[in-house]
Amino acid sequence: MDFITLSTLLAGAGITIGIIVPAIGQAMVAREAMKAIARQPEASGSISTNLLIALAMLESLAIYVLVVVLILLFANPLLKYKVGG
């Protein structure tokens, strides 16, 4: 298996893991926020604000993973260290 193929497969695996983990985290945060709003409806504004901030931070993790994978796919800095080339 050549370096480019291996790079592509590992980038695909990396983006898969890097998207699944934040998605699970976002689901857990949203679930707890809905529970909190159900318990205290009068605090829903504050809870919703904090929920959106937490979701934005979790989503930024997925975006960082996407950026790293795109760099490795299209501007691979490790290509010059490839053995045999």
mmCIF file of C-alpha atoms in Angstrom:
data_model
loop_
_atom_site.group_PDB
_atom_site.id
_atom_site.type_symbol
_atom_site.label_atom_id
_atom_site.label_comp_id
_atom_site.label_asym_id
_atom_site.label_seq_id
_atom_site.Cartn_x
_atom_site.Cartn_y
_atom_site.Cartn_z
ATOM 1 C CA MET A 1 0.000 0.000 0.000
ATOM 2 C CA ASP A 2 1.534 3.302 -1.018
ATOM 3 C CA PHE A 3 1.798 6.392 1.148
ATOM 4 C CA ILE A 4 -1.014 8.351 -0.522
ATOM 5 C CA THR A 5 -3.508 5.489 -0.169
ATOM 6 C CA LEU A 6 -2.587 4.972 3.463
ATOM 7 C CA SER A 7 -2.852 8.720 4.099
ATOM 8 C CA THR A 8 -6.303 8.816 2.545
ATOM 9 C CA LEU A 9 -7.579 5.825 4.516
ATOM 10 C CA LEU A 10 -6.251 7.164 7.807
ATOM 11 C CA ALA A 11 -7.685 10.614 7.100
ATOM 12 C CA GLY A 12 -11.066 8.996 6.527
ATOM 13 C CA ALA A 13 -10.785 7.089 9.798
ATOM 14 C CA GLY A 14 -9.672 10.248 11.583
ATOM 15 C CA ILE A 15 -12.583 12.325 10.355
ATOM 16 C CA THR A 16 -15.006 9.528 11.253
ATOM 17 C CA ILE A 17 -13.795 9.352 14.844
ATOM 18 C CA GLY A 18 -13.376 13.116 15.025
ATOM 19 C CA ILE A 19 -17.007 13.700 14.073
ATOM 20 C CA ILE A 20 -18.642 10.875 16.041
ATOM 21 C CA VAL A 21 -17.144 11.879 19.397
ATOM 22 C CA PRO A 22 -18.326 15.536 19.327
ATOM 23 C CA ALA A 23 -21.737 14.419 18.034
ATOM 24 C CA ILE A 24 -22.170 12.125 21.028
ATOM 25 C CA GLY A 25 -21.013 14.924 23.327
ATOM 26 C CA GLN A 26 -23.492 17.347 21.777
ATOM 27 C CA ALA A 27 -26.318 14.866 22.242
ATOM 28 C CA MET A 28 -25.416 14.416 25.904
ATOM 29 C CA VAL A 29 -25.230 18.174 26.507
ATOM 30 C CA ALA A 30 -28.562 18.765 24.765
ATOM 31 C CA ARG A 31 -30.205 15.958 26.742
ATOM 32 C CA GLU A 32 -29.068 17.430 30.056
ATOM 33 C CA ALA A 33 -30.180 20.914 28.998
ATOM 34 C CA MET A 34 -33.644 19.607 28.129
ATOM 35 C CA LYS A 35 -33.828 17.893 31.526
ATOM 36 C CA ALA A 36 -32.810 21.134 33.241
ATOM 37 C CA ILE A 37 -35.418 23.151 31.326
ATOM 38 C CA ALA A 38 -38.075 20.570 32.225
ATOM 39 C CA ARG A 39 -37.167 20.903 35.914
ATOM 40 C CA GLN A 40 -36.922 24.717 35.930
ATOM 41 C CA PRO A 41 -38.832 26.289 33.041
ATOM 42 C CA GLU A 42 -38.277 29.793 34.446
ATOM 43 C CA ALA A 43 -34.517 29.422 33.883
ATOM 44 C CA SER A 44 -34.880 28.358 30.258
ATOM 45 C CA GLY A 45 -33.296 31.545 28.874
ATOM 46 C CA SER A 46 -30.114 31.117 30.890
ATOM 47 C CA ILE A 47 -29.954 27.389 30.196
ATOM 48 C CA SER A 48 -30.468 27.911 26.459
ATOM 49 C CA THR A 49 -27.682 30.499 26.333
ATOM 50 C CA ASN A 50 -25.272 28.185 28.104
ATOM 51 C CA LEU A 51 -26.396 25.310 25.882
ATOM 52 C CA LEU A 52 -25.599 27.241 22.706
ATOM 53 C CA ILE A 53 -22.148 28.215 23.996
ATOM 54 C CA ALA A 54 -21.373 24.605 24.933
ATOM 55 C CA LEU A 55 -22.602 23.312 21.570
ATOM 56 C CA ALA A 56 -20.477 25.877 19.722
ATOM 57 C CA MET A 57 -17.378 24.762 21.610
ATOM 58 C CA LEU A 58 -18.111 21.105 20.897
ATOM 59 C CA GLU A 59 -18.709 21.863 17.235
ATOM 60 C CA SER A 60 -15.386 23.690 17.036
ATOM 61 C CA LEU A 61 -13.655 20.409 17.913
ATOM 62 C CA ALA A 62 -15.214 18.775 14.854
ATOM 63 C CA ILE A 63 -14.172 21.737 12.698
ATOM 64 C CA TYR A 64 -10.566 21.490 13.956
ATOM 65 C CA VAL A 65 -10.517 17.797 13.048
ATOM 66 C CA LEU A 66 -11.833 18.628 9.585
ATOM 67 C CA VAL A 67 -9.121 21.261 9.073
ATOM 68 C CA VAL A 68 -6.334 18.887 10.154
ATOM 69 C CA VAL A 69 -7.632 16.111 7.891
ATOM 70 C CA LEU A 70 -7.901 18.472 4.916
ATOM 71 C CA ILE A 71 -4.331 19.659 5.518
ATOM 72 C CA LEU A 72 -3.115 16.062 5.639
ATOM 73 C CA LEU A 73 -4.977 15.201 2.449
ATOM 74 C CA PHE A 74 -4.175 18.184 0.245
ATOM 75 C CA ALA A 75 -1.024 19.787 1.680
ATOM 76 C CA ASN A 76 0.579 16.839 3.409
ATOM 77 C CA PRO A 77 3.635 18.137 5.282
ATOM 78 C CA LEU A 78 4.774 14.565 5.985
ATOM 79 C CA LEU A 79 5.158 13.700 2.307
ATOM 80 C CA LYS A 80 8.788 14.859 2.232
ATOM 81 C CA TYR A 81 9.660 12.327 4.965
ATOM 82 C CA LYS A 82 8.202 9.412 3.021
ATOM 83 C CA VAL A 83 10.501 6.400 2.862
ATOM 84 C CA GLY A 84 11.646 5.571 -0.639
ATOM 85 C CA GLY A 85 10.726 8.876 -2.217
#
